[in-house]
Short mmCIF file of C-alpha atoms in Angstrom, two decimals:
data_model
loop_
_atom_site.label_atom_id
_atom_site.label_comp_id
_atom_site.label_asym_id
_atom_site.label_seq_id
_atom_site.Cartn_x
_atom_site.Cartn_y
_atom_site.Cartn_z
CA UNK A 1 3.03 26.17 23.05
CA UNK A 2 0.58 26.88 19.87
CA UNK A 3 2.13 24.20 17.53
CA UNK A 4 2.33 21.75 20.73
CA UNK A 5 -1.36 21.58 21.44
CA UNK A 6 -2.28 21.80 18.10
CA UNK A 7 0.06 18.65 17.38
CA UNK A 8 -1.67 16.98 20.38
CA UNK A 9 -5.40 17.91 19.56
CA UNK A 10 -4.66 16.03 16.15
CA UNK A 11 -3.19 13.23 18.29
CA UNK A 12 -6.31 13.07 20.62
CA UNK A 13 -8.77 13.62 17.75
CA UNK A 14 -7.73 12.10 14.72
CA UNK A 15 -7.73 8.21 14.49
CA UNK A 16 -5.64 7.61 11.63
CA UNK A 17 -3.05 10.08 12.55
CA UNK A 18 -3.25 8.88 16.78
CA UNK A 19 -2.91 5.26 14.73
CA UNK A 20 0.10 6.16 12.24
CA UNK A 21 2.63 8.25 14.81
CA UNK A 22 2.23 5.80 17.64
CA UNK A 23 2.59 3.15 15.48
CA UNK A 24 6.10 4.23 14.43
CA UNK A 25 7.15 4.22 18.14
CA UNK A 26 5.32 0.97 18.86
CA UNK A 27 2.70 3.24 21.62
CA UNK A 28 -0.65 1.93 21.81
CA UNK A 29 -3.35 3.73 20.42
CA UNK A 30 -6.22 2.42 21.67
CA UNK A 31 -7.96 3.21 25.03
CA UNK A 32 -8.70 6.51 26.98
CA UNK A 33 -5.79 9.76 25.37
CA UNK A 34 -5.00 12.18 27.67
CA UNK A 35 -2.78 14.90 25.98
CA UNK A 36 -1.20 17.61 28.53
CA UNK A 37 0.84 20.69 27.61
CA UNK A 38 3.57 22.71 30.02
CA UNK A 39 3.89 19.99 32.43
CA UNK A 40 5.43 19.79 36.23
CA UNK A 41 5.99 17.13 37.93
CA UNK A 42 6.42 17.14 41.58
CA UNK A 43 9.78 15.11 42.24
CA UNK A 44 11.17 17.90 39.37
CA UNK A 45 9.24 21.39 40.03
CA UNK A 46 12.00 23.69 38.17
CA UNK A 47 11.79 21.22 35.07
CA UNK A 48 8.40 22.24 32.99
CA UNK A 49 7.79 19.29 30.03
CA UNK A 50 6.70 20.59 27.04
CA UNK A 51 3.92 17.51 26.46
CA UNK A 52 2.82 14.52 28.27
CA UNK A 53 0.57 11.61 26.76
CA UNK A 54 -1.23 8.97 28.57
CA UNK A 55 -3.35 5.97 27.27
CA UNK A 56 -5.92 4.39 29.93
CA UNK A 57 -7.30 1.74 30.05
CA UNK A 58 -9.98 0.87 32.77
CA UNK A 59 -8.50 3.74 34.90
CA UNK A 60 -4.97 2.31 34.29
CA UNK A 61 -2.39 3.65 32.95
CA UNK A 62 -1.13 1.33 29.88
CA UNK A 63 1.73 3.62 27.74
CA UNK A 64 2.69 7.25 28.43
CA UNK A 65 5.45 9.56 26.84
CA UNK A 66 6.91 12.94 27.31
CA UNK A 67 7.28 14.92 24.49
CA UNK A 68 9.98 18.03 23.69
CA UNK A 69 8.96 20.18 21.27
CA UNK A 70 10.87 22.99 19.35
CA UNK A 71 9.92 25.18 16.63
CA UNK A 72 11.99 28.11 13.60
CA UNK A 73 15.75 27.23 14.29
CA UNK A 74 15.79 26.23 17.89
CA UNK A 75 17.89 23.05 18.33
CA UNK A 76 17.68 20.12 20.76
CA UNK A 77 20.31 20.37 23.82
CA UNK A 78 22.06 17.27 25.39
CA UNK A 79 22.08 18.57 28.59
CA UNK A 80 17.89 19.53 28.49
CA UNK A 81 16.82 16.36 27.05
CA UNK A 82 19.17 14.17 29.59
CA UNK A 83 17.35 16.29 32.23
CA UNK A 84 14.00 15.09 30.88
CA UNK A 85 15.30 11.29 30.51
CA UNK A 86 15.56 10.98 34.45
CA UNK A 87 12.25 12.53 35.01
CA UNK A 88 10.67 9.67 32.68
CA UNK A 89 12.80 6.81 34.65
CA UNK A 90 11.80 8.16 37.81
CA UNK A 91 8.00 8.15 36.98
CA UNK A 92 8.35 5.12 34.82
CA UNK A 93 7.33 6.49 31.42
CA UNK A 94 8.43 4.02 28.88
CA UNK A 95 8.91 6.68 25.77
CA UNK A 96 10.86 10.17 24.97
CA UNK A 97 8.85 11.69 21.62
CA UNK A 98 11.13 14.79 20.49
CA UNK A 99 10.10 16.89 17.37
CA UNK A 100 12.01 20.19 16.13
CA UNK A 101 13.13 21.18 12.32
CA UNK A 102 16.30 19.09 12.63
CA UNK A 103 16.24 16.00 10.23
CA UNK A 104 17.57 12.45 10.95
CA UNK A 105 17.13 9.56 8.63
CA UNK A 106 15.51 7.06 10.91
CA UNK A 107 13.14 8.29 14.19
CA UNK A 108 15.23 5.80 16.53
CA UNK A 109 18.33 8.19 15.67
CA UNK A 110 18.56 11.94 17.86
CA UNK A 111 20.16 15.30 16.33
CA UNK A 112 21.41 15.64 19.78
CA UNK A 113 22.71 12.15 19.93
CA UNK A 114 20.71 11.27 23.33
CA UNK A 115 20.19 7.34 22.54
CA UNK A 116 17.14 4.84 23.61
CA UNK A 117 17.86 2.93 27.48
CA UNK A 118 16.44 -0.23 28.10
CA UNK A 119 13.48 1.18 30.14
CA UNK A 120 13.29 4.60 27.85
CA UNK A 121 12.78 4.75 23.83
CA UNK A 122 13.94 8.18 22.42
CA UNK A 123 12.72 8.97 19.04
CA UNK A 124 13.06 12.14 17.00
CA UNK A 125 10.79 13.76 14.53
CA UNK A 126 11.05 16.16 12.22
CA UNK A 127 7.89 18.38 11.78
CA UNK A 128 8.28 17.76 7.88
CA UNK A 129 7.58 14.55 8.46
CA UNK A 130 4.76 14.88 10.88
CA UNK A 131 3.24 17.69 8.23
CA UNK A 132 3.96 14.71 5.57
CA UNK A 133 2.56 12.09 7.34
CA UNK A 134 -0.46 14.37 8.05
CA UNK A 135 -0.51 15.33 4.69
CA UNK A 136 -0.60 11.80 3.13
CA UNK A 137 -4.04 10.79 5.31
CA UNK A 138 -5.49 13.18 3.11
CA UNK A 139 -4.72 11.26 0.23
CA UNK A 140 -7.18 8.93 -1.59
CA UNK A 141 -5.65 5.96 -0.68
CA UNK A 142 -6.30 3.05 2.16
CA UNK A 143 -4.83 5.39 4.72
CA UNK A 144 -7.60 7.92 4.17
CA UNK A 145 -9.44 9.33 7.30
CA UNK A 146 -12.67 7.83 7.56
CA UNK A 147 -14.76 10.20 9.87
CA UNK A 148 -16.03 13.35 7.82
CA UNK A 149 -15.26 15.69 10.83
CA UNK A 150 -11.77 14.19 12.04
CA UNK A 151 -10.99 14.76 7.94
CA UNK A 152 -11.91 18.18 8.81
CA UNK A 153 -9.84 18.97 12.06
CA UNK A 154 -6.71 17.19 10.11
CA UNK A 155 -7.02 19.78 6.96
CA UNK A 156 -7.09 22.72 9.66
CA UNK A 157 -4.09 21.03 11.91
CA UNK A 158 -2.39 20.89 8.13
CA UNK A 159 -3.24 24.29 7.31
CA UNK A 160 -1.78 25.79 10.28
CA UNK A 161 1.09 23.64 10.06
CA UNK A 162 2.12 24.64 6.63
CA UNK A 163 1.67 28.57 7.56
CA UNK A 164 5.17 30.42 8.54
CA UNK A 165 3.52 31.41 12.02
CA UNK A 166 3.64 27.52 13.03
CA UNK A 167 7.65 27.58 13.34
CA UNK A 168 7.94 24.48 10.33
CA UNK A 169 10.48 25.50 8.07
CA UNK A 170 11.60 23.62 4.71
CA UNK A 171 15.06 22.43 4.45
CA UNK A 172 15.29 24.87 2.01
CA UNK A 173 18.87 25.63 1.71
CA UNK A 174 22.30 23.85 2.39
CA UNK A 175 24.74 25.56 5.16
CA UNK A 176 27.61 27.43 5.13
CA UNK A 177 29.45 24.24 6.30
CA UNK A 178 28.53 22.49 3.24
CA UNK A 179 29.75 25.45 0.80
CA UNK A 180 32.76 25.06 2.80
CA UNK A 181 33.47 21.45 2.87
CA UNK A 182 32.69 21.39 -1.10
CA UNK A 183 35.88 24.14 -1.57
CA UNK A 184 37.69 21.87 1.05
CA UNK A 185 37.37 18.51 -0.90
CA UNK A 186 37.86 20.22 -4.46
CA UNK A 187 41.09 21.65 -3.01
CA UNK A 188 42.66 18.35 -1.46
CA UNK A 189 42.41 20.19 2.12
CA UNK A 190 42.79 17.66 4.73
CA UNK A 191 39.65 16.95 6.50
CA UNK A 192 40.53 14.38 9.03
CA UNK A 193 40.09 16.70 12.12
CA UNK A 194 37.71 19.36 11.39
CA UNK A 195 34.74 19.91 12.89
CA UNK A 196 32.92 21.01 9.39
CA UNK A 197 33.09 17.66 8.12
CA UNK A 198 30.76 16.39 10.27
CA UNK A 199 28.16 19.12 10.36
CA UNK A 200 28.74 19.61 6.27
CA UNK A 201 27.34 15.91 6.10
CA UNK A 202 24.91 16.38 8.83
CA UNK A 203 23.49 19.24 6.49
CA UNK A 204 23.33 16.29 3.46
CA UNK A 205 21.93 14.45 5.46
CA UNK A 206 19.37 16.66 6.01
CA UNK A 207 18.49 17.29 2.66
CA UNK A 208 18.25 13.38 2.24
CA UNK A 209 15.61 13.10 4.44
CA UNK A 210 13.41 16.12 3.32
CA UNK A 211 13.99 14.59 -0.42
CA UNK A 212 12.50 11.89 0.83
CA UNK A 213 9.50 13.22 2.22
CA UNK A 214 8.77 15.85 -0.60
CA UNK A 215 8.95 12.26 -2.97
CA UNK A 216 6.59 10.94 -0.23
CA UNK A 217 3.91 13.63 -0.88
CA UNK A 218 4.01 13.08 -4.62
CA UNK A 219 3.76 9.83 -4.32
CA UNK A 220 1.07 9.20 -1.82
CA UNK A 221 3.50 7.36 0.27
CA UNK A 222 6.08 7.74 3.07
CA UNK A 223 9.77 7.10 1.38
CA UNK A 224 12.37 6.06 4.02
CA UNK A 225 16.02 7.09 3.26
CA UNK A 226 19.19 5.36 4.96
CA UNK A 227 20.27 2.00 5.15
CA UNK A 228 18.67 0.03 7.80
CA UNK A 229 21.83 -1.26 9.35
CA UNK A 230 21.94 2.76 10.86
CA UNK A 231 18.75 2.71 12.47
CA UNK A 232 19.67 3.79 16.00
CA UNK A 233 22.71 4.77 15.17
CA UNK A 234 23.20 8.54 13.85
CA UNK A 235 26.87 8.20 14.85
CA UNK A 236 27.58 5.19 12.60
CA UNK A 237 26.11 6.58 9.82
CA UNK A 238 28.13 9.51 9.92
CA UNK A 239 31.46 8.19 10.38
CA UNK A 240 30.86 5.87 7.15
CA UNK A 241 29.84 9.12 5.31
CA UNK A 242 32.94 10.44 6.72
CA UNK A 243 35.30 7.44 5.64
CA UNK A 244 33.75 7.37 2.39
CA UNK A 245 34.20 11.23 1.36
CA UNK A 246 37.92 11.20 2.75
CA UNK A 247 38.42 7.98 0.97
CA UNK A 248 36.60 8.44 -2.78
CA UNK A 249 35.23 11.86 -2.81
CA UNK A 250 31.71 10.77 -2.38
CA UNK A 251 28.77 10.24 -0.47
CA UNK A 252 26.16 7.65 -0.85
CA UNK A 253 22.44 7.51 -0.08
CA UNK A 254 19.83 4.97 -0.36
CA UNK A 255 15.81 5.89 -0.71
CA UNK A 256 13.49 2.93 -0.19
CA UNK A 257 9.90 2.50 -1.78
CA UNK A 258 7.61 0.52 -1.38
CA UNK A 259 6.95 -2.12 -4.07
CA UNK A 260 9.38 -0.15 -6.52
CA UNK A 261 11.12 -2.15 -8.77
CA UNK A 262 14.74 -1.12 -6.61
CA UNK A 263 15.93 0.61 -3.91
CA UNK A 264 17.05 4.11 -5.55
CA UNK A 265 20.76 4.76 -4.65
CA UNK A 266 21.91 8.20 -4.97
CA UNK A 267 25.91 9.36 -5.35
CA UNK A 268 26.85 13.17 -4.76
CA UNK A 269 30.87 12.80 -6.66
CA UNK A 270 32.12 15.61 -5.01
CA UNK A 271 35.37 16.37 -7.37
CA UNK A 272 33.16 15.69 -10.69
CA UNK A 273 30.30 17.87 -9.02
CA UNK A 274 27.50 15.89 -10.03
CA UNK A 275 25.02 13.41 -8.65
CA UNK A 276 23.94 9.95 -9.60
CA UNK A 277 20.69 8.61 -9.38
CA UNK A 278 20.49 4.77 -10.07
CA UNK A 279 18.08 2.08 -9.72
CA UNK A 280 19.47 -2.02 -10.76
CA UNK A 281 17.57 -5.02 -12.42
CA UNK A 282 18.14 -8.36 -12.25
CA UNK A 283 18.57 -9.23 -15.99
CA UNK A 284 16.14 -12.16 -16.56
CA UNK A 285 17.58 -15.78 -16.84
CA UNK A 286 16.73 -18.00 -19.63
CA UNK A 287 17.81 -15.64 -22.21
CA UNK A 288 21.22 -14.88 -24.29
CA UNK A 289 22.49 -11.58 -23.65
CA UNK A 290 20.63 -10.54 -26.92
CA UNK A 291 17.44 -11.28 -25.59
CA UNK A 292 18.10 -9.77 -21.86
CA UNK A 293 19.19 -6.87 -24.02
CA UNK A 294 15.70 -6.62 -25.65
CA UNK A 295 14.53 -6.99 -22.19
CA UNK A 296 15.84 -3.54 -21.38
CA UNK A 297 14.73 -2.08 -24.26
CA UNK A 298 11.01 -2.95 -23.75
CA UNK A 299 11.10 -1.65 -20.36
CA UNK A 300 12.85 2.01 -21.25
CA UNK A 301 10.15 1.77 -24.69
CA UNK A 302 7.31 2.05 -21.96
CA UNK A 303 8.82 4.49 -20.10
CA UNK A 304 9.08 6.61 -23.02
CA UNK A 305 5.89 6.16 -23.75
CA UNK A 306 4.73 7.06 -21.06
CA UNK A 307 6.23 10.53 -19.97
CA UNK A 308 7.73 11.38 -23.41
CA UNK A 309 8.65 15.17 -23.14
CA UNK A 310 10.44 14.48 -19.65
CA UNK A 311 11.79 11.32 -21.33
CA UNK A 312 13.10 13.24 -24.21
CA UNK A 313 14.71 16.07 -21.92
CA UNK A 314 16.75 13.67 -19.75
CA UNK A 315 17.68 11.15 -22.05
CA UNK A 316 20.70 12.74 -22.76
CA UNK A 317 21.55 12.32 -18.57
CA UNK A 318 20.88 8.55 -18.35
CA UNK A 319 23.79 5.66 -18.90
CA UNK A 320 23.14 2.01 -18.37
CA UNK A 321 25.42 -0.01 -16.44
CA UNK A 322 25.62 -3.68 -17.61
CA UNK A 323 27.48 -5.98 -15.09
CA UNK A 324 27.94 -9.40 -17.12
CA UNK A 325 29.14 -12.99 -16.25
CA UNK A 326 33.10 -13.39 -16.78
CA UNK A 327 33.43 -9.83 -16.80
CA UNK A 328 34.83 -8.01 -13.85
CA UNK A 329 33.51 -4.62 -12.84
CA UNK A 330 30.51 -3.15 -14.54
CA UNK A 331 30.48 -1.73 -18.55
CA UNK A 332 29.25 1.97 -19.02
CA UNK A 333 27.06 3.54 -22.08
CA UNK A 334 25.07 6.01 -23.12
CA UNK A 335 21.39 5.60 -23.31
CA UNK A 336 21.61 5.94 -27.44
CA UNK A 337 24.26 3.34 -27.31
CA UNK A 338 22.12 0.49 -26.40
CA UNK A 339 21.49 -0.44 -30.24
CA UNK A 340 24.83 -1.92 -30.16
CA UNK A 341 24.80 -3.93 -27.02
CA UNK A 342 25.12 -6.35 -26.16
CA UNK A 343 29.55 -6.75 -27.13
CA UNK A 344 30.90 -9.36 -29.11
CA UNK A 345 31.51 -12.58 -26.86
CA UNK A 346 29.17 -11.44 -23.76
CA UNK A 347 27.22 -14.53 -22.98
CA UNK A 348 25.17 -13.48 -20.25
CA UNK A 349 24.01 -10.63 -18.65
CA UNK A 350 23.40 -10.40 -14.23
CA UNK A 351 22.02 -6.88 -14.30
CA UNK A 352 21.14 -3.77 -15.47
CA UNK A 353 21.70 -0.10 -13.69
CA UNK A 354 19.68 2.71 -14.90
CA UNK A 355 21.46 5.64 -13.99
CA UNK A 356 20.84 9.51 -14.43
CA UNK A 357 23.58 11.46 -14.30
CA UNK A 358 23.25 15.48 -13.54
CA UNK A 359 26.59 17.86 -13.45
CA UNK A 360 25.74 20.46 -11.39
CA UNK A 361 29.34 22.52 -11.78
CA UNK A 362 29.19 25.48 -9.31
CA UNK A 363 25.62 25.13 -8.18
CA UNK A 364 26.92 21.87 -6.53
CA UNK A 365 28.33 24.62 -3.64
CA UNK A 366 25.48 26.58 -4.04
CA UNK A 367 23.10 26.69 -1.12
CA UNK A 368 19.74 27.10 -2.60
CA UNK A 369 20.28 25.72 -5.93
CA UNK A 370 21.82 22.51 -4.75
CA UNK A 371 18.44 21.65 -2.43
CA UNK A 372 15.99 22.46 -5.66
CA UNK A 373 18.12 20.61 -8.29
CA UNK A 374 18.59 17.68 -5.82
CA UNK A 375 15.10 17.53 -4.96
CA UNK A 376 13.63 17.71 -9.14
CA UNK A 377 15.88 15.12 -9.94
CA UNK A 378 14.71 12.66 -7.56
CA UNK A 379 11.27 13.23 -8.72
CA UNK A 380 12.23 13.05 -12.34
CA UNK A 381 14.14 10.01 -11.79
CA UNK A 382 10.77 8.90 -10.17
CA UNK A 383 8.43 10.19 -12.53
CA UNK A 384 10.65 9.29 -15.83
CA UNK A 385 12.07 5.63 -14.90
CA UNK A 386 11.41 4.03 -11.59
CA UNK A 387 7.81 3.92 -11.37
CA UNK A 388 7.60 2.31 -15.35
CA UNK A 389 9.89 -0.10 -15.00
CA UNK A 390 9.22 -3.80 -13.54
CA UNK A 391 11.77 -5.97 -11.74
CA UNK A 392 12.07 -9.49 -13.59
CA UNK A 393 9.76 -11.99 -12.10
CA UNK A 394 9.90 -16.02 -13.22
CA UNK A 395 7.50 -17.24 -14.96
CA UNK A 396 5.40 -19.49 -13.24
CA UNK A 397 6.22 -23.52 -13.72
CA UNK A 398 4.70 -25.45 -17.01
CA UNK A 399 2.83 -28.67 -16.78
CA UNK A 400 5.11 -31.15 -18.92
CA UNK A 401 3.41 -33.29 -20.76
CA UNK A 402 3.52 -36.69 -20.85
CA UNK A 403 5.31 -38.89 -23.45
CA UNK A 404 2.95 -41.24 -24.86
CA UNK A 405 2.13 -44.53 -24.02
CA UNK A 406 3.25 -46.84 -26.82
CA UNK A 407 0.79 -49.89 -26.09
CA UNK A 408 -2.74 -51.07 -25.47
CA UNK A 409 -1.66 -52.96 -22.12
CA UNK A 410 0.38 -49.82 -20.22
CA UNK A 411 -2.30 -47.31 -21.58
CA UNK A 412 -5.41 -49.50 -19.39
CA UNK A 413 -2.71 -50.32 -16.57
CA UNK A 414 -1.94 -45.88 -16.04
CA UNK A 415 -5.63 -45.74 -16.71
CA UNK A 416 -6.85 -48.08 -13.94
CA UNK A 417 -3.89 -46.55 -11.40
CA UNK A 418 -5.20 -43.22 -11.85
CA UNK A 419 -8.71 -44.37 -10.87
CA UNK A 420 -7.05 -45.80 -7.61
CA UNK A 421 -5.76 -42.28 -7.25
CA UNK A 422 -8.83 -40.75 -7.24
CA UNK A 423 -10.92 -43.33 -5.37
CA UNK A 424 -7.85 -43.20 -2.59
CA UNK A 425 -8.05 -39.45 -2.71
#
């Protein structure tokens, strides 16, 4: 009930924050908020909602949306929140806002699997991400709050958010299901049918997500995670996860940034124990191979540059991918290995993949040491390569210039047609 009204007073109070959660469900924010806790309404007297929202306008009601809130390790229940969809079809209230510590990659997707209805959006938050989107309007950036006192209410609403009274927990370790699916895969167990291959994923999944809001805080700036094709869709998203591990031993993830050079794709190789971290450049056209080559090198000479000691510790963990024309498949190397690219009868390069590579051994199973060595090396991935490098741009178009004109006669008859020109124009 604390960390409900508390969530709500920021929602009444707080612009920015009112502005940047609706705006994720597509609620409007402007007009007349009403925020209610421990609600009953009378069609549904033994059913007692945990939040209701209204936005009026001229004594109207415009939006509205029920909220279910839970806090420490309390999970969302099917049967509860199908309970709470027919009281919002029944009263016509257009959106379903849950929050609890579970972690999905997109809001449209629930940990209970409860999906949207044509008159009823569901969406699901996490409170790490409602701490880090709270968190990142006190930033100095174009997000930032502008009253002095709402900046004031939103440090306390943080403050109480981030103490262990509030109910937030961290992702801060992996599950027993996960230990147990590593063992599993390493030892060729078949998979097909148990139940801990979907909840061992669920728990990467997990740690996706709060990787990509921890990035988000260092950054300044919300990082999504997941492909988009899987917004919606938890269900989807898993059973690809699910094909892909039986299949090749591996999961893939994808974080997204905003105005990053790449997308940064992210492969946990479960019988090699390690994870990739990779972003890919177009390789510029116009060039041989030698000079796409030198490219590269100017871009990874700046990023040295730039954070050498962190440069110099995981240099030793990054390859380069080259994927070149004629060639099938992709070309491997060490980072020291560039001096001799690019190989004897390569014409042309497409593009590059920076990679770091990190074998984590046993601490790939282990619980707590898998979630911090995941986490640093997204950030050092970040910090060391992806937010030096540029993507290839064109240049922009030349004038050509004119050949010129070899007698008296043509150079007064292109004289007196470019006056027309002008005159015309």
């Amino acid at each position: 009930l604390a960390l409900t009204s508390i969530f709500l007073s920021a929602i009444k109070y707080v612009t920015e924050f009112r502005q940047q959660v609706f705006s994720e469900m597509k609620m409007l924010s402007s007009g007349k908020i009403y925020c209610y806790t421990e609600v009953t309404l009378p069609d549904y007297p033994n059913s007692r909602l945990d939040g209701l929202i209204l936005v009026v306008k001229s004594g109207i009601i415009k939006d509205a949306m029920i909220l279910e809130v839970k806090n420490n390790k309390s999970q969302l229940e099917t049967d509860q929140l199908e309970r709470y969809q027919s009281i919002a079809k029944q009263y016509a209230i257009p959106r379903f806002m849950t929050i609890s510590n579970e972690f999905v990659s997109d809001i449209s997707q629930s940990p209970a699997g409860v999906k949207s209805t044509k008159k009823l959006s569901m969406y699901h938050f996490s409170w790490t991400y409602i701490l880090t989107t709270a968190y990142l309007l006190l930033f100095k950036n174009e997000k930032n709050i502008v009253d002095h006192d709402q900046k004031e209410i939103m440090q306390e609403v943080v403050s109480y958010f981030e103490t262990k009274k509030s109910g937030i927990l961290r992702h801060e370790r992996m599950s027993k299901d996960w230990v147990d699916l590593v063992e599993k895969v390493n030892k060729r167990q078949n998979l097909r049918s148990d139940p801990i291959l979907i909840s061992g994923i669920r728990c990467w999944q997990e740690q996706e997500r709060d990787m990509a809001l921890c990035l988000s805080r260092n950054i300044g700036m919300i990082v999504e995670c997941g492909e988009r094709r899987y917004k919606g869709n938890l269900k989807a998203r898993l059973d690809d996860d699910s094909k892909s591990l039986l299949k090749n031993e591996e999961i893939k993830s994808v974080f997204r940034i905003k105005n990053a050079p790449s997308n940064i794709t992210t492969r946990l190789i479960f019988d090699k124990r390690t994870i990739e971290m990779s972003i890919v450049l177009k390789a510029p056209d116009g060039k041989t191979a030698k000079g796409q080559i030198g490219w590269l090198k100017r871009q990874l000479s700046t990023c040295l540059s730039k954070e050498p000691l962190l440069f110099d510790k995981l240099s030793r963990e990054i390859c380069l991918d080259f994927s070149c024309e004629g060639i099938r498949g992709s070309q491997r190397i060490a980072l020291h290995e560039i001096e001799s690219m690019p190989p004897q009868g390569v014409k042309k390069i497409k593009e590059f993949s920076i990679i770091l590579i990190f074998d984590l051994g046993a601490k790939f199973s282990s619980p707590s040491k898998f979630v911090e060595i995941s986490e640093a090396m997204l950030i050092n991935f970040y910090t060391v390569i992806v937010q030096h490098v540029k993507k290839w741009e064109p240049e922009s178009p030349k004038i050509k210039e004119e050949k010129p004109i070899d007698n008296e006669e043509k150079f007064i008859d292109a004289q007196q047609l470019n006056h027309n020109v002008y005159t015309e124009i």
